[in-house]
Coordinates of C-alpha atoms in Angstrom, one line a residue:
Chain A
X1 CA 70.4 -17.3 60.6
X2 CA 72.7 -15.4 58.2
X3 CA 73.8 -18.4 56.2
X4 CA 72.4 -20.5 53.3
X5 CA 69.2 -19.3 51.7
X6 CA 67.3 -16.2 52.8
X7 CA 64.1 -16.2 50.8
X8 CA 62.4 -12.9 49.9
X9 CA 58.7 -13.3 49.2
X10 CA 56.4 -11.0 47.4
X11 CA 53.7 -9.1 49.4
X12 CA 50.8 -9.5 46.9
X13 CA 47.9 -7.2 46.6
X14 CA 44.4 -7.6 45.3
X15 CA 41.7 -5.0 44.7
X16 CA 41.0 -4.6 48.4
X17 CA 44.6 -4.1 49.5
X18 CA 47.1 -6.7 50.8
X19 CA 46.1 -10.2 49.7
X20 CA 46.8 -12.0 52.9
X21 CA 45.7 -15.4 51.6
X22 CA 48.1 -15.1 48.7
X23 CA 50.9 -14.0 50.9
X24 CA 50.4 -17.1 53.1
X25 CA 50.2 -19.3 49.9
X26 CA 53.7 -18.1 49.1
X27 CA 55.0 -18.4 52.6
X28 CA 53.8 -22.0 52.8
X29 CA 56.0 -22.9 49.9
X30 CA 59.0 -21.4 51.7
X31 CA 58.4 -23.1 55.0
X32 CA 57.7 -26.4 53.3
X33 CA 61.1 -26.1 51.5
X34 CA 62.8 -25.3 54.8
X35 CA 64.6 -22.2 53.6
X36 CA 67.1 -20.9 56.2
X37 CA 65.5 -17.6 56.8
X38 CA 62.7 -15.4 55.4
X39 CA 63.3 -11.8 54.3
X40 CA 59.8 -10.3 54.4
X41 CA 59.0 -6.7 53.2
X42 CA 62.3 -6.5 51.2
X43 CA 62.3 -4.8 47.9
X44 CA 60.5 -7.9 46.5
X45 CA 58.0 -7.5 49.4
X46 CA 57.4 -3.9 48.2
X47 CA 58.0 -2.4 51.7
X48 CA 58.5 1.0 50.2
X49 CA 54.9 1.1 49.0
X50 CA 53.1 0.2 52.2
X51 CA 51.9 2.1 55.3
X52 CA 53.3 1.4 58.8
X53 CA 50.1 -0.4 59.7
X54 CA 50.3 -2.7 56.6
X55 CA 54.0 -3.4 57.3
X56 CA 53.2 -4.4 60.9
X57 CA 50.4 -6.7 59.8
X58 CA 52.7 -8.5 57.3
X59 CA 55.5 -8.8 59.8
X60 CA 53.1 -10.3 62.3
X61 CA 51.6 -12.7 59.8
X62 CA 55.0 -13.8 58.6
X63 CA 56.2 -14.6 62.1
X64 CA 53.0 -16.5 63.0
X65 CA 53.3 -18.7 59.9
X66 CA 57.1 -19.0 59.7
X67 CA 57.1 -22.5 61.2
X68 CA 60.0 -21.4 63.4
X69 CA 62.2 -20.2 60.5
X70 CA 63.7 -16.9 61.5
X71 CA 62.1 -13.9 59.9
X72 CA 64.0 -10.7 58.9
X73 CA 61.9 -7.6 58.4
X74 CA 62.9 -4.5 56.4
X75 CA 62.5 -1.3 58.3
X76 CA 63.5 1.0 55.5
X77 CA 62.0 4.5 55.4
X78 CA 63.1 8.0 54.4
X79 CA 63.1 9.4 57.9
X80 CA 65.0 8.0 60.9
X81 CA 61.9 8.6 63.1
X82 CA 59.9 6.3 60.9
X83 CA 62.7 3.7 60.8
X84 CA 62.7 3.6 64.6
X85 CA 58.9 3.2 64.7
X86 CA 59.1 0.4 62.2
X87 CA 61.9 -1.2 64.2
X88 CA 59.7 -1.2 67.3
X89 CA 56.8 -2.7 65.3
X90 CA 59.0 -5.5 63.8
X91 CA 60.4 -6.3 67.3
X92 CA 56.9 -6.5 68.7
X93 CA 55.8 -8.7 65.8
X94 CA 58.5 -11.2 66.8
X95 CA 61.1 -10.6 64.0
X96 CA 64.4 -12.3 64.5
X97 CA 66.4 -9.6 62.5
X98 CA 66.0 -6.3 60.8
X99 CA 67.0 -5.4 57.3
X100 CA 68.0 -1.7 57.1
X101 CA 68.5 0.3 54.0
X102 CA 69.4 3.9 53.8
X103 CA 67.1 5.7 51.4
X104 CA 67.9 8.8 49.4
X105 CA 65.6 11.6 48.7
X106 CA 68.0 14.4 49.6
X107 CA 71.3 12.8 48.7
X108 CA 72.9 11.5 51.9
X109 CA 76.6 12.0 52.9
X110 CA 78.5 9.1 54.3
X111 CA 78.2 10.8 57.7
X112 CA 74.4 10.9 57.4
X113 CA 74.2 7.2 56.4
X114 CA 76.5 6.2 59.3
X115 CA 74.4 8.4 61.6
X116 CA 71.2 6.5 60.6
X117 CA 72.8 3.1 61.5
X118 CA 74.1 4.6 64.7
X119 CA 70.7 6.0 65.7
X120 CA 69.0 2.7 65.0
X121 CA 71.6 0.4 66.6
X122 CA 71.4 2.6 69.7
X123 CA 67.7 1.8 70.1
X124 CA 67.4 -1.7 68.7
X125 CA 68.5 -5.1 70.2
X126 CA 67.9 -7.4 67.2
X127 CA 70.6 -8.3 64.7
X128 CA 70.7 -5.9 61.7
X129 CA 71.5 -6.6 58.1
X130 CA 72.8 -3.7 56.1
X131 CA 70.9 -3.4 52.9
X132 CA 73.1 -2.2 50.0
X133 CA 71.2 -1.8 46.7
X134 CA 71.8 1.5 44.9
X135 CA 69.4 0.5 42.1
X136 CA 66.4 1.0 44.4
X137 CA 67.7 3.1 47.3
X138 CA 70.0 5.4 45.3
X139 CA 72.5 5.2 48.2
X140 CA 76.0 4.0 47.3
X141 CA 78.1 2.3 50.1
X142 CA 81.9 2.4 49.9
X143 CA 83.7 -0.5 51.5
X144 CA 85.0 2.0 54.0
X145 CA 81.5 3.0 54.9
X146 CA 80.5 -0.7 55.3
X147 CA 83.5 -1.2 57.5
X148 CA 82.6 1.7 59.7
X149 CA 78.9 0.7 60.1
X150 CA 80.0 -2.9 60.8
X151 CA 81.7 -1.8 64.0
X152 CA 78.3 -0.8 65.4
X153 CA 76.6 -3.2 67.9
X154 CA 74.2 -5.8 66.4
X155 CA 75.4 -5.4 62.8
X156 CA 75.2 -9.0 61.7
X157 CA 75.3 -9.1 57.9
X158 CA 75.6 -7.1 54.7
X159 CA 73.4 -7.7 51.7
X160 CA 75.6 -6.7 48.8
X161 CA 74.1 -5.8 45.4
X162 CA 76.2 -8.3 43.4
X163 CA 79.7 -9.3 42.4
X164 CA 81.6 -9.4 39.2
X165 CA 80.6 -12.3 36.9
X166 CA 84.2 -13.4 36.6
X167 CA 84.9 -15.8 39.5
X168 CA 88.4 -14.6 40.1
X169 CA 87.2 -11.0 40.3
X170 CA 84.3 -12.0 42.4
X171 CA 86.5 -13.8 44.8
X172 CA 88.8 -10.8 45.1
X173 CA 85.8 -8.6 45.7
X174 CA 84.4 -10.7 48.5
X175 CA 87.8 -11.2 50.1
X176 CA 88.6 -7.5 50.0
X177 CA 85.3 -6.6 51.7
X178 CA 85.6 -9.3 54.2
X179 CA 89.0 -8.2 55.2
X180 CA 87.5 -4.9 56.4
X181 CA 84.7 -6.4 58.5
X182 CA 84.6 -8.0 61.9
X183 CA 84.6 -11.8 61.7
X184 CA 81.0 -11.9 63.1
X185 CA 79.5 -10.0 60.1
X186 CA 78.5 -12.2 57.2
X187 CA 78.3 -11.3 53.5
X188 CA 75.2 -12.2 51.5
X189 CA 74.9 -11.9 47.8
X190 CA 71.8 -10.5 46.1
X191 CA 70.8 -9.8 42.6
X192 CA 69.9 -13.4 41.6
X193 CA 72.0 -13.4 38.5
X194 CA 75.1 -13.0 40.8
X195 CA 74.2 -15.8 43.1
X196 CA 76.4 -18.4 41.4
X197 CA 79.6 -16.3 41.3
X198 CA 78.8 -14.7 44.7
X199 CA 78.4 -18.0 46.5
X200 CA 81.5 -19.6 44.7
X201 CA 83.4 -16.4 45.7
X202 CA 82.7 -17.1 49.3
X203 CA 79.5 -15.3 50.2
X204 CA 77.9 -16.8 53.3
X205 CA 74.4 -16.7 52.0
X206 CA 72.1 -15.8 49.2
X207 CA 69.5 -13.1 49.7
X208 CA 67.2 -14.4 47.0
X209 CA 64.2 -13.2 45.0
X210 CA 64.0 -16.6 43.2
X211 CA 64.1 -18.3 46.6
X212 CA 61.0 -16.3 47.6
X213 CA 58.9 -18.1 45.0
X214 CA 60.9 -21.1 43.8
X215 CA 62.5 -22.1 47.1
X216 CA 63.4 -25.7 46.2
X217 CA 65.4 -24.6 43.2
X218 CA 67.1 -21.8 45.2
X219 CA 67.7 -24.0 48.3
X220 CA 69.4 -26.7 46.1
X221 CA 71.8 -24.1 44.8
X222 CA 72.5 -22.5 48.3
X223 CA 72.9 -26.0 49.8
X224 CA 75.5 -26.9 47.2
X225 CA 77.4 -23.8 48.1
X226 CA 77.2 -24.5 51.8
X227 CA 78.6 -28.0 51.0
X228 CA 81.3 -26.3 48.9
X229 CA 80.2 -28.2 45.8
X230 CA 81.0 -25.3 43.6
X231 CA 80.7 -27.3 40.3
X232 CA 77.1 -27.9 41.2
X233 CA 76.6 -24.3 42.1
X234 CA 78.0 -23.2 38.8
X235 CA 75.9 -25.7 36.8
X236 CA 72.7 -24.9 38.7
X237 CA 73.2 -21.1 38.4
X238 CA 73.9 -21.4 34.7
X239 CA 70.8 -23.5 34.1
X240 CA 68.8 -20.6 35.5
X241 CA 70.2 -18.1 33.0
X242 CA 66.9 -17.8 31.1
X243 CA 65.3 -16.6 34.4
X244 CA 68.0 -14.1 35.0
X245 CA 67.6 -12.9 31.4
X246 CA 63.9 -12.2 32.1
X247 CA 64.9 -10.1 35.1
X248 CA 67.3 -8.1 32.9
X249 CA 64.7 -7.7 30.2
X250 CA 62.0 -6.4 32.5
X251 CA 64.2 -3.9 34.5
X252 CA 64.6 -6.1 37.6
X253 CA 63.2 -9.2 39.2
X254 CA 60.0 -7.8 40.7
X255 CA 57.6 -7.7 37.8
X256 CA 58.8 -11.1 36.5
X257 CA 58.3 -12.8 39.9
X258 CA 54.9 -11.1 40.4
X259 CA 53.9 -12.5 37.0
X260 CA 55.2 -15.9 37.9
X261 CA 53.2 -15.9 41.2
X262 CA 50.1 -15.2 39.1
X263 CA 50.9 -18.0 36.6
X264 CA 51.3 -20.4 39.5
X265 CA 47.9 -19.4 40.8
X266 CA 49.3 -18.2 44.1
X267 CA 48.2 -14.6 43.6
X268 CA 46.1 -12.5 41.3
X269 CA 47.7 -11.6 37.9
X270 CA 47.8 -8.0 39.0
X271 CA 49.4 -8.2 42.4
X272 CA 51.8 -5.2 42.4
X273 CA 51.2 -1.9 44.3
X274 CA 50.4 1.0 41.9
X275 CA 52.1 2.9 40.3
X276 CA 53.8 -0.4 39.4
X277 CA 52.0 -2.2 36.7
X278 CA 51.9 -5.9 35.8
X279 CA 53.6 -7.1 32.6
X280 CA 51.7 -7.5 29.4
X281 CA 50.1 -10.8 28.3
X282 CA 52.8 -11.5 25.8
X283 CA 55.5 -11.1 28.4
X284 CA 53.6 -13.3 30.8
X285 CA 53.3 -16.0 28.2
X286 CA 57.1 -15.9 27.7
X287 CA 57.6 -16.2 31.5
X288 CA 55.3 -19.2 31.6
X289 CA 57.4 -20.9 29.0
X290 CA 60.6 -20.3 31.0
X291 CA 59.0 -21.6 34.2
X292 CA 58.0 -24.8 32.3
X293 CA 61.3 -25.2 30.6
X294 CA 63.3 -24.8 33.8
X295 CA 60.8 -27.0 35.7
X296 CA 60.5 -24.2 38.4
X297 CA 56.9 -24.6 39.5
Chain B
X1 CA 48.4 31.3 40.5
X2 CA 51.0 29.7 38.2
X3 CA 53.0 32.8 37.4
X4 CA 55.6 35.0 39.1
X5 CA 57.1 33.7 42.3
X6 CA 56.1 30.5 44.0
X7 CA 58.0 30.4 47.3
X8 CA 58.9 27.0 48.8
X9 CA 59.4 27.3 52.6
X10 CA 61.2 24.9 54.9
X11 CA 59.3 22.7 57.4
X12 CA 61.6 23.1 60.4
X13 CA 61.9 20.6 63.2
X14 CA 63.0 20.9 66.8
X15 CA 63.6 18.1 69.3
X16 CA 59.9 17.5 69.8
X17 CA 58.9 17.2 66.1
X18 CA 57.7 19.8 63.7
X19 CA 58.4 23.3 64.9
X20 CA 55.1 25.0 64.1
X21 CA 56.2 28.3 65.5
X22 CA 59.3 28.4 63.3
X23 CA 57.2 27.3 60.3
X24 CA 54.9 30.3 60.9
X25 CA 57.8 32.6 61.4
X26 CA 59.0 31.7 57.9
X27 CA 55.5 31.8 56.4
X28 CA 55.0 35.4 57.8
X29 CA 58.0 36.6 55.8
X30 CA 56.5 35.1 52.6
X31 CA 53.0 36.6 53.1
X32 CA 54.5 40.0 54.1
X33 CA 56.4 40.0 50.8
X34 CA 53.2 39.1 48.9
X35 CA 54.7 36.2 47.0
X36 CA 52.4 34.9 44.2
X37 CA 52.0 31.5 45.7
X38 CA 53.3 29.2 48.4
X39 CA 54.7 25.7 47.7
X40 CA 54.5 24.0 51.0
X41 CA 55.9 20.5 51.6
X42 CA 58.0 20.6 48.5
X43 CA 61.5 19.1 48.6
X44 CA 62.6 22.1 50.6
X45 CA 59.6 21.4 52.9
X46 CA 60.9 17.9 53.4
X47 CA 57.6 16.2 52.5
X48 CA 59.4 12.9 51.9
X49 CA 60.4 12.7 55.6
X50 CA 57.0 13.3 57.2
X51 CA 54.0 11.1 58.1
X52 CA 50.6 11.6 56.5
X53 CA 49.4 13.2 59.8
X54 CA 52.3 15.7 59.9
X55 CA 51.7 16.6 56.3
X56 CA 48.0 17.2 56.9
X57 CA 48.9 19.5 59.8
X58 CA 51.4 21.5 57.9
X59 CA 49.0 21.9 54.9
X60 CA 46.3 23.1 57.3
X61 CA 48.5 25.6 59.1
X62 CA 49.8 26.9 55.8
X63 CA 46.3 27.6 54.4
X64 CA 45.2 29.2 57.7
X65 CA 48.1 31.6 57.7
X66 CA 48.6 32.2 54.0
X67 CA 46.8 35.6 54.0
X68 CA 44.8 34.5 51.0
X69 CA 47.9 33.7 48.9
X70 CA 47.2 30.4 47.1
X71 CA 48.9 27.4 48.6
X72 CA 50.2 24.4 46.6
X73 CA 50.8 21.2 48.6
X74 CA 53.1 18.4 47.5
X75 CA 51.3 15.0 47.6
X76 CA 54.3 12.9 46.6
X77 CA 54.6 9.3 47.9
X78 CA 55.8 6.0 46.6
X79 CA 52.4 4.4 46.3
X80 CA 49.5 5.7 44.4
X81 CA 47.2 4.8 47.2
X82 CA 49.1 7.1 49.6
X83 CA 49.2 9.8 47.0
X84 CA 45.4 9.7 46.7
X85 CA 45.0 9.9 50.5
X86 CA 47.4 12.8 50.6
X87 CA 45.4 14.5 47.8
X88 CA 42.2 14.1 49.9
X89 CA 44.0 15.6 52.9
X90 CA 45.4 18.5 51.0
X91 CA 42.0 19.3 49.5
X92 CA 40.4 19.1 52.9
X93 CA 43.0 21.4 54.3
X94 CA 42.0 24.0 51.7
X95 CA 45.0 23.8 49.2
X96 CA 44.6 25.6 46.0
X97 CA 46.8 23.3 44.0
X98 CA 48.7 20.0 44.3
X99 CA 52.4 19.4 43.4
X100 CA 52.8 15.8 42.2
X101 CA 56.1 14.1 41.7
X102 CA 56.5 10.5 40.6
X103 CA 59.0 8.7 43.0
X104 CA 61.2 5.8 42.0
X105 CA 62.0 2.9 44.3
X106 CA 61.4 0.3 41.6
X107 CA 62.3 2.1 38.4
X108 CA 59.1 3.3 36.8
X109 CA 58.3 2.9 33.1
X110 CA 56.9 5.9 31.2
X111 CA 53.6 4.0 31.2
X112 CA 53.7 3.7 35.0
X113 CA 54.5 7.4 35.5
X114 CA 51.6 8.3 33.1
X115 CA 49.4 5.9 35.0
X116 CA 50.1 7.6 38.3
X117 CA 49.0 11.0 36.9
X118 CA 46.0 9.4 35.3
X119 CA 44.9 7.8 38.5
X120 CA 45.3 11.0 40.4
X121 CA 43.6 13.3 37.9
X122 CA 40.7 11.0 37.8
X123 CA 40.1 11.5 41.5
X124 CA 41.2 15.1 42.1
X125 CA 39.5 18.4 41.2
X126 CA 42.4 20.8 42.1
X127 CA 45.0 22.0 39.6
X128 CA 48.1 19.9 39.5
X129 CA 51.7 20.8 38.9
X130 CA 54.0 18.1 37.5
X131 CA 57.1 17.9 39.7
X132 CA 60.1 17.0 37.6
X133 CA 63.3 16.8 39.6
X134 CA 65.3 13.6 38.9
X135 CA 67.9 14.6 41.5
X136 CA 65.5 13.8 44.3
X137 CA 62.9 11.6 42.7
X138 CA 65.1 9.6 40.4
X139 CA 62.4 9.8 37.7
X140 CA 63.3 11.3 34.4
X141 CA 60.6 12.9 32.3
X142 CA 61.0 13.1 28.5
X143 CA 59.3 15.9 26.7
X144 CA 57.0 13.3 25.1
X145 CA 56.0 12.1 28.6
X146 CA 55.3 15.7 29.8
X147 CA 53.2 16.3 26.7
X148 CA 51.2 13.1 27.3
X149 CA 50.6 13.9 31.0
X150 CA 49.7 17.5 30.1
X151 CA 46.7 16.3 28.1
X152 CA 45.1 15.0 31.3
X153 CA 42.4 17.1 33.0
X154 CA 43.6 19.7 35.7
X155 CA 47.3 19.6 34.7
X156 CA 48.1 23.3 35.2
X157 CA 51.9 23.6 35.3
X158 CA 55.2 21.8 35.0
X159 CA 58.1 22.5 37.5
X160 CA 61.2 21.8 35.4
X161 CA 64.5 21.0 37.0
X162 CA 66.5 23.8 35.2
X163 CA 67.5 25.0 31.8
X164 CA 70.9 25.4 30.1
X165 CA 72.9 28.3 31.4
X166 CA 73.3 29.8 27.9
X167 CA 70.3 32.0 27.2
X168 CA 69.9 31.0 23.6
X169 CA 70.0 27.3 24.5
X170 CA 67.6 27.9 27.4
X171 CA 65.2 29.8 25.2
X172 CA 65.3 26.9 22.7
X173 CA 64.7 24.5 25.5
X174 CA 61.6 26.3 26.9
X175 CA 60.2 27.0 23.4
X176 CA 60.6 23.3 22.4
X177 CA 58.8 22.1 25.6
X178 CA 56.1 24.7 25.3
X179 CA 55.3 23.7 21.7
X180 CA 54.4 20.3 22.9
X181 CA 52.0 21.5 25.7
X182 CA 48.4 22.8 25.8
X183 CA 48.4 26.6 26.0
X184 CA 46.9 26.4 29.5
X185 CA 49.9 24.6 31.0
X186 CA 52.6 27.0 32.4
X187 CA 56.3 26.2 32.7
X188 CA 58.1 27.1 35.9
X189 CA 61.8 26.9 36.4
X190 CA 63.4 25.5 39.5
X191 CA 66.9 24.9 40.7
X192 CA 67.6 28.5 41.8
X193 CA 70.8 28.9 39.9
X194 CA 68.7 28.5 36.7
X195 CA 66.2 31.1 37.7
X196 CA 67.8 33.9 35.7
X197 CA 68.2 32.0 32.4
X198 CA 64.9 30.2 32.9
X199 CA 62.9 33.4 33.4
X200 CA 64.7 35.2 30.6
X201 CA 64.0 32.1 28.4
X202 CA 60.3 32.5 28.9
X203 CA 59.4 30.5 31.9
X204 CA 56.1 31.7 33.4
X205 CA 57.2 31.4 37.0
X206 CA 60.0 30.6 39.4
X207 CA 59.5 27.7 41.8
X208 CA 62.0 29.1 44.3
X209 CA 63.9 27.8 47.3
X210 CA 65.5 31.2 47.8
X211 CA 62.0 32.7 47.7
X212 CA 61.0 30.5 50.6
X213 CA 63.4 32.3 52.9
X214 CA 64.4 35.5 51.2
X215 CA 61.1 36.4 49.5
X216 CA 61.9 40.1 48.8
X217 CA 65.0 39.3 46.9
X218 CA 63.3 36.5 44.9
X219 CA 60.1 38.5 44.3
X220 CA 62.2 41.4 42.9
X221 CA 63.8 39.0 40.4
X222 CA 60.5 37.4 39.5
X223 CA 58.7 40.7 39.2
X224 CA 61.5 42.0 36.8
X225 CA 60.9 38.9 34.7
X226 CA 57.1 39.4 34.7
X227 CA 57.7 43.0 33.6
X228 CA 60.0 41.6 30.8
X229 CA 63.0 43.7 32.2
X230 CA 65.4 41.0 31.4
X231 CA 68.5 43.1 31.9
X232 CA 67.4 43.5 35.6
X233 CA 66.7 39.7 35.8
X234 CA 70.2 38.9 34.6
X235 CA 71.8 41.4 36.9
X236 CA 69.9 40.3 40.0
X237 CA 70.4 36.6 39.2
X238 CA 74.2 37.2 38.8
X239 CA 74.4 39.1 42.0
X240 CA 73.2 36.0 43.8
X241 CA 75.9 33.8 42.3
X242 CA 77.6 33.4 45.8
X243 CA 74.3 31.9 47.1
X244 CA 74.0 29.5 44.2
X245 CA 77.7 28.5 44.7
X246 CA 76.9 27.6 48.3
X247 CA 74.0 25.4 47.0
X248 CA 76.4 23.6 44.7
X249 CA 79.1 23.3 47.4
X250 CA 76.7 21.6 49.8
X251 CA 75.0 19.2 47.4
X252 CA 71.8 21.2 47.0
X253 CA 69.9 24.1 48.5
X254 CA 68.3 22.4 51.5
X255 CA 71.1 22.3 54.0
X256 CA 72.2 25.8 53.1
X257 CA 68.7 27.3 53.5
X258 CA 68.2 25.4 56.7
X259 CA 71.4 26.9 58.1
X260 CA 70.3 30.3 56.9
X261 CA 67.0 30.0 58.7
X262 CA 68.9 29.2 61.8
X263 CA 71.2 32.2 61.3
X264 CA 68.2 34.5 60.9
X265 CA 66.9 33.2 64.2
X266 CA 63.7 31.8 62.6
X267 CA 64.4 28.2 63.4
X268 CA 66.7 26.2 65.6
X269 CA 70.2 25.6 64.1
X270 CA 69.3 21.9 63.7
X271 CA 66.0 22.0 62.0
X272 CA 66.3 19.1 59.4
X273 CA 64.7 15.7 59.7
X274 CA 67.2 12.9 60.4
X275 CA 69.0 11.2 58.7
X276 CA 69.7 14.6 57.3
X277 CA 72.2 16.6 59.3
X278 CA 72.9 20.3 59.7
X279 CA 76.1 21.8 58.3
X280 CA 79.2 22.2 60.4
X281 CA 79.9 25.4 62.2
X282 CA 82.6 26.5 59.7
X283 CA 80.1 26.1 56.8
X284 CA 77.4 28.0 58.8
X285 CA 79.9 30.9 59.3
X286 CA 80.6 31.1 55.6
X287 CA 76.8 31.1 54.9
X288 CA 76.4 33.9 57.4
X289 CA 79.0 36.0 55.5
X290 CA 77.2 35.5 52.2
X291 CA 73.9 36.5 53.7
X292 CA 75.4 39.7 55.0
X293 CA 77.3 40.4 51.8
X294 CA 74.2 40.0 49.6
X295 CA 72.0 41.8 52.1
X296 CA 69.6 38.9 52.0
X297 CA 68.2 39.0 55.6

């Protein structure tokens, strides 16, 4: 399952809590487009803002409605005890894989980060993807740390936070990391603006925010990469530059994708967990223009 | 209650979970020393690593054993909904005040941070202390943001993350912030190495990690400041330099204070929540020497 397009859907809210109908609206688009895997309760799925019970419910719903597409569930939490409880819940919900970040409140040493993965892999039988995204978790992985964690049982993939924009530098980056990993561990690019260079540079898959709402667009790009049609990858990724520019402008992809989901009528316009706030009307109007111009809907 | 010494105790663990006996051991030292207030479940109290139920239990225990010293409880969490539930729990437990950080997973705008404080102050009737500590929360407060939040009802104090080491610069810093705040809002220094300059510079109180384990030492320093005996403050703070050096050496105060609590026999030697790990034996031996040399026990 750790190849091609892994689509990361929102977990939308309404005034009463999680908007299950809206979540299933979004999920249906992803299963219809036959994405290669689903990454629910990722950063885009706002896992960090939900209770254990809410997370179990979303994992269960996702598996029930995944149309046999494998579901990866994030089990990130500050404490190892909570991570282990979330792992149990995800397994019981029928998840096919677990996405595991290390989160920093007290700054973690490499030994502590390794210890977290060790404690979890000792208890869990599902494949695990290492979640490396310092922008949200505030934990930085060196390649040496990735290599050490990748020797643990069940480590199946690494979700890296991006690659250099320059293709030669990106290729060197992916090659260098891959050389330090067991052959069974795949490398997936995230940070949608890096999808083009990441896939051209040899990443095995795209952990995609765009793919969580615009799966046909993202699937075409990932499919081109899987077919090694790198000219098509470059052209399609470049065509999406106005979307990546919106992500940069709004401090990341989440608020833009949440606005887009509202524009498409899939969710309410305010679907983010507080303290996060939805974008202003003028920003939403601009996003609507980009969606139309890029024919994303 | 927002004056003098606010002591921040550990919440120690053992193999079964929270070590209530050890927590009460520590609390007894603080009530015996008649600290001015207790700050339970602060960063030193590892609030970020506990469940809602654990936090309610610790808040309840603290109030029951506080010997009428006012108890402030941290209600920090990623989502506003959880913060509001924790606020209810702390109020029901009998807390006298709430300590409220903003936490960053998705990076928060100033508007979102203000919105959090607005949502909480609308629902809560207890005094609130703003928790400003970018090293753990990854949220940076400008003075303008502090000033805006301080206009909300029930904002009683700001816990600032430190001041410049130079007394003139520290004095300017505290004066400048104070000029932007209502007169009713006190300023407390934290980051124990900054206690001396912070109190000399005019901070109203010391939010103290040292005071959560070595309350007599910390209370003497805070009392000297309250009596405006700034020569004594400077001398006592300087005497503690070897302790501050240990905090720097070990990436913060928590692991050092946890080791010290073990050395004193108040807690088990491994009393931190995983993924956090206790310090190595050689580090513990060095901490033991500093405790003896400074006569802290």
